N, CA, C and O of each residue as an XYZ file, in Angstrom:
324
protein
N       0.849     -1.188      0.000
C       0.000      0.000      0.000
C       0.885      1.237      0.000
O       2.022      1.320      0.463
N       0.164      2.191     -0.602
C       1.226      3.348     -0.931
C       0.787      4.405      0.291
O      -0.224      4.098      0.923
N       1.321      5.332      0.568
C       1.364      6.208      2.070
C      -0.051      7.150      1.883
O      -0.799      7.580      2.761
N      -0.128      7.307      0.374
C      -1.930      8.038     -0.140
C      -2.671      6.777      0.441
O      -3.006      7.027      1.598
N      -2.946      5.854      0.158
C      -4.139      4.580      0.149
C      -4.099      4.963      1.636
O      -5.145      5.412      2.104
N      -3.029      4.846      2.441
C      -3.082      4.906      4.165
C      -3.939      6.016      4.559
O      -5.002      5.966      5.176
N      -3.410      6.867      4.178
C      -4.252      7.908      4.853
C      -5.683      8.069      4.392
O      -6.624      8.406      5.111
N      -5.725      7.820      3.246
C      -7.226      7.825      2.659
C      -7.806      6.572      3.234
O      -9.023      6.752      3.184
N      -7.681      5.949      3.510
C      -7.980      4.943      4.554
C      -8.440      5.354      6.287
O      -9.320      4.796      6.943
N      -7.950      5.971      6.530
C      -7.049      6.862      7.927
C      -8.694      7.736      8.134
O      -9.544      7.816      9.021
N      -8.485      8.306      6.678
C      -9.425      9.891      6.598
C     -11.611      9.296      6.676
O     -12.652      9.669      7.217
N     -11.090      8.161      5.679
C     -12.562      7.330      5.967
C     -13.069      7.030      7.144
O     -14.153      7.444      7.554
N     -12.292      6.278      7.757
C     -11.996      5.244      8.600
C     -12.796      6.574      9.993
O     -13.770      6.171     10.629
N     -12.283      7.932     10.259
C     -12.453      9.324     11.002
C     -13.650      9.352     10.680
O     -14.481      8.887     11.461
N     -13.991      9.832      9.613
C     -15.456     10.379      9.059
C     -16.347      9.131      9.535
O     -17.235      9.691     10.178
N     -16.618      7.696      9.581
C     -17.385      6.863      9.679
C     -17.705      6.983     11.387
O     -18.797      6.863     11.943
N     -16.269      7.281     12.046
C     -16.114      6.978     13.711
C     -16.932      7.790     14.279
O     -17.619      7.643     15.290
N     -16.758      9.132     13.186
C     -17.712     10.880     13.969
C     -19.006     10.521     13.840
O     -19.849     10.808     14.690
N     -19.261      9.863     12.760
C     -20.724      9.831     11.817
C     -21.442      9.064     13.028
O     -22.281      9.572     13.773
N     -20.845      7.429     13.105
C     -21.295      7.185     14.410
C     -21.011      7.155     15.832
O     -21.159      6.066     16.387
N     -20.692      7.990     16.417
C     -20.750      8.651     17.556
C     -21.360      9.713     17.754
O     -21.674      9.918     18.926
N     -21.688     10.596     16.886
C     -22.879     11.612     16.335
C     -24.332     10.676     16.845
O     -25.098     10.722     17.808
N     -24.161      9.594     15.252
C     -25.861      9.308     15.932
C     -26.219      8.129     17.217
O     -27.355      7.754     17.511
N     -25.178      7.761     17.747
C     -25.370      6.861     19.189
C     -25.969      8.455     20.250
O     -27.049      8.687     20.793
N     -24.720      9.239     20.166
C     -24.787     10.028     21.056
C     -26.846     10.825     20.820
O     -27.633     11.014     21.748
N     -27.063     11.049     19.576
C     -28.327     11.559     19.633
C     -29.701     10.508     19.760
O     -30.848     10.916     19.573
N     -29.410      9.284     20.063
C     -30.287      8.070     20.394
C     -29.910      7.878     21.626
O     -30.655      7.166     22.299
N     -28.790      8.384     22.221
C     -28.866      7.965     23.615
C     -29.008      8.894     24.703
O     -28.556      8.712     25.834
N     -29.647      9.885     24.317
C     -30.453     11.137     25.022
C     -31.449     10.618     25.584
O     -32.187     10.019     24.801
N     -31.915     10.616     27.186
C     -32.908     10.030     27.556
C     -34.034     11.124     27.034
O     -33.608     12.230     26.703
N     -35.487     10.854     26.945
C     -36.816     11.697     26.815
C     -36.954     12.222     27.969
O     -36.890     11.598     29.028
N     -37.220     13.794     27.806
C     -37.782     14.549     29.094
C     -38.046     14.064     30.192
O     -38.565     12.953     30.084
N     -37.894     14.469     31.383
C     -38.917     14.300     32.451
C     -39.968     14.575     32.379
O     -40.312     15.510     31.655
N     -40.963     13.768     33.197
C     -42.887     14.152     33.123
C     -42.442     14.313     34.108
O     -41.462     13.698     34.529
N     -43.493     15.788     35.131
C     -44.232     15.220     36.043
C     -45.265     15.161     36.668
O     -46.185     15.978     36.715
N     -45.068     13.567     37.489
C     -46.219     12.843     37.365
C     -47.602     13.944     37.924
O     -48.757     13.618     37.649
N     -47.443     14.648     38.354
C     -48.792     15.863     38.711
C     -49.274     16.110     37.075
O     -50.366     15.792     36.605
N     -48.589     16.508     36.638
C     -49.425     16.768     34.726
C     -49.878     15.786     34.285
O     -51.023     15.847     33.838
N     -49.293     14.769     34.256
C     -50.219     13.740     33.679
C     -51.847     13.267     33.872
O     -52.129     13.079     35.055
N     -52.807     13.074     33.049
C     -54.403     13.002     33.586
C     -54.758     11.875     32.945
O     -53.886     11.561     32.135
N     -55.618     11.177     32.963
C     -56.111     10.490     32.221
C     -57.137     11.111     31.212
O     -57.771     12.128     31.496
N     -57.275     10.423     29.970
C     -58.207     10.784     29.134
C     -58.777     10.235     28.471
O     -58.889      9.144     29.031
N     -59.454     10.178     27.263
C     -60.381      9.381     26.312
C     -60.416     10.334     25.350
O     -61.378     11.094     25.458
N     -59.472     10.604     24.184
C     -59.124     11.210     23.520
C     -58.763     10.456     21.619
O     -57.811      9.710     21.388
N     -59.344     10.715     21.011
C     -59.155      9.122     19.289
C     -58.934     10.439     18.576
O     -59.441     11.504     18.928
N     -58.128     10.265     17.536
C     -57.375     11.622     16.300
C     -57.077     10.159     15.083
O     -56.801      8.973     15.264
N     -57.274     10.890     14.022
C     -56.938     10.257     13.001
C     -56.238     11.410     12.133
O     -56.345     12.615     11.906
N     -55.413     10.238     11.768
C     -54.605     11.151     10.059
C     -55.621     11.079      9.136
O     -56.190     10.052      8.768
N     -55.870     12.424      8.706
C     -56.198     12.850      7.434
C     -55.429     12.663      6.304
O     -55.938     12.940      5.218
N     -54.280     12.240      6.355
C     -53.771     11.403      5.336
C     -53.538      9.863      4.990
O     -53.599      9.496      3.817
N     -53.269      8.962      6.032
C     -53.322      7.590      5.554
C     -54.518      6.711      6.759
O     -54.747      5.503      6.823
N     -55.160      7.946      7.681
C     -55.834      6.979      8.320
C     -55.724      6.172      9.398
O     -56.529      5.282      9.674
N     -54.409      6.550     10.242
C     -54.025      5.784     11.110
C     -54.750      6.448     12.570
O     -54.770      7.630     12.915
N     -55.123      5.674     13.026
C     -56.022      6.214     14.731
C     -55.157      5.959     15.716
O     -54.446      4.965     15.568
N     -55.025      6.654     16.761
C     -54.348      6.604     17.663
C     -55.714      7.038     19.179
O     -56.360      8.071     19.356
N     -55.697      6.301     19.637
C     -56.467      6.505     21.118
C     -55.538      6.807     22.521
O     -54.807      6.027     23.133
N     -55.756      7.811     22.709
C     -54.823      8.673     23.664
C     -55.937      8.240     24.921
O     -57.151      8.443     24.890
N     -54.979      7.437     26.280
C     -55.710      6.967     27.353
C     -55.230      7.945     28.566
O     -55.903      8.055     29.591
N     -54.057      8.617     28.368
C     -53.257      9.805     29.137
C     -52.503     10.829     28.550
O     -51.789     10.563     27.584
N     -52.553     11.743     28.916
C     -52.250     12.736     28.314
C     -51.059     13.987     29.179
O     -50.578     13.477     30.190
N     -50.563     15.456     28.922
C     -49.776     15.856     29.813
C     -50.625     17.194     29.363
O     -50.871     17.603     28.228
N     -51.034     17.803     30.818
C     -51.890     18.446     30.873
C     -51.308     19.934     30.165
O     -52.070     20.810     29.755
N     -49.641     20.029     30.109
C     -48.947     21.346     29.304
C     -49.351     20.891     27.847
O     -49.245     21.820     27.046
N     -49.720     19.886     27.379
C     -49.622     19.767     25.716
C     -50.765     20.034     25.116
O     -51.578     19.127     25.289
N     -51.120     20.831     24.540
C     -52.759     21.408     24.110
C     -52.467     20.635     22.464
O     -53.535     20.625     21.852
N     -51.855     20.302     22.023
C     -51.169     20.415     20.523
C     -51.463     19.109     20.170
O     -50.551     18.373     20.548
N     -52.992     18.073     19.197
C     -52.739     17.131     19.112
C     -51.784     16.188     18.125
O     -51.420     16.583     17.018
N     -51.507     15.179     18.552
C     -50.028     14.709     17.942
C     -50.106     14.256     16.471
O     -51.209     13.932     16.029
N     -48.766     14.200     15.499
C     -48.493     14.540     14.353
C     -48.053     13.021     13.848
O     -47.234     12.224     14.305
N     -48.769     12.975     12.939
C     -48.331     11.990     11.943
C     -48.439     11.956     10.407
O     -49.441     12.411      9.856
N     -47.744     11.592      9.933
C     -47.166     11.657      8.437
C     -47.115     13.259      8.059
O     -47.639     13.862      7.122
N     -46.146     13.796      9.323
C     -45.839     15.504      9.301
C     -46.925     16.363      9.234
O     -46.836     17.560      8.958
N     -48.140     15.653      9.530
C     -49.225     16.647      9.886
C     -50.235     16.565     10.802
O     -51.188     15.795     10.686
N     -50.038     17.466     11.874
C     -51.364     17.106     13.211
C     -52.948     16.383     12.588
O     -53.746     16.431     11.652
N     -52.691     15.785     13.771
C     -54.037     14.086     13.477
C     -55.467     15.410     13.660
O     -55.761     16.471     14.211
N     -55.875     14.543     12.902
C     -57.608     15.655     13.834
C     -58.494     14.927     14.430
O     -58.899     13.792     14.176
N     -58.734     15.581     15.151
C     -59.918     14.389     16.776
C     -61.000     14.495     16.334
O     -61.626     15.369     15.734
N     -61.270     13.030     16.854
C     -62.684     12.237     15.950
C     -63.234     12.271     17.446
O     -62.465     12.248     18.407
N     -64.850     12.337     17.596
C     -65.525     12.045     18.626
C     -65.278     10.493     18.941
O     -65.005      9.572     18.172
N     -65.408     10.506     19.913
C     -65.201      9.121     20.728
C     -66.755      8.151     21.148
O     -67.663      8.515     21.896
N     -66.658      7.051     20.493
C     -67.967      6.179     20.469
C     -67.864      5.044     21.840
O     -68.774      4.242     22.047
């Protein structure tokens, strides 16, 4: 191997190590604290207006007024039967 192949080897070899340690480090962020005082129970059903998927919300956090997003666009709440 010639002393170019090494280092270009060297230089990959860096870029792959950052790349993943970048995304471990941003998957291994724990999720917020709740607390448990905000949390309520509820009876809450939203569907995507785009593919249809339902989600039934049984608890909720009493700071989040905002209902939740799927396929990048907030679900809209269906009355509950």
């Amino acid at each position: 191997m010639t002393l170019l192949n090494i280092i270009i080897a060297v230089a990959i070899g860096a870029a792959i190590w950052t790349a993943s340690m970048a995304v471990i480090r941003a998957v291994a962020n724990p999720p917020p604290d709740v607390d448990p005082d905000d949390v309520v129970e509820t009876r809450r059903r939203f569907r995507c207006s785009l593919c249809g998927t339902e989600v039934t919300m049984t608890v909720t956090n009493t700071t989040a007024s905002n209902p939740p997003r799927h396929c990048r666009e907030e679900m809209d709440e269906v009355p509950v039967t």
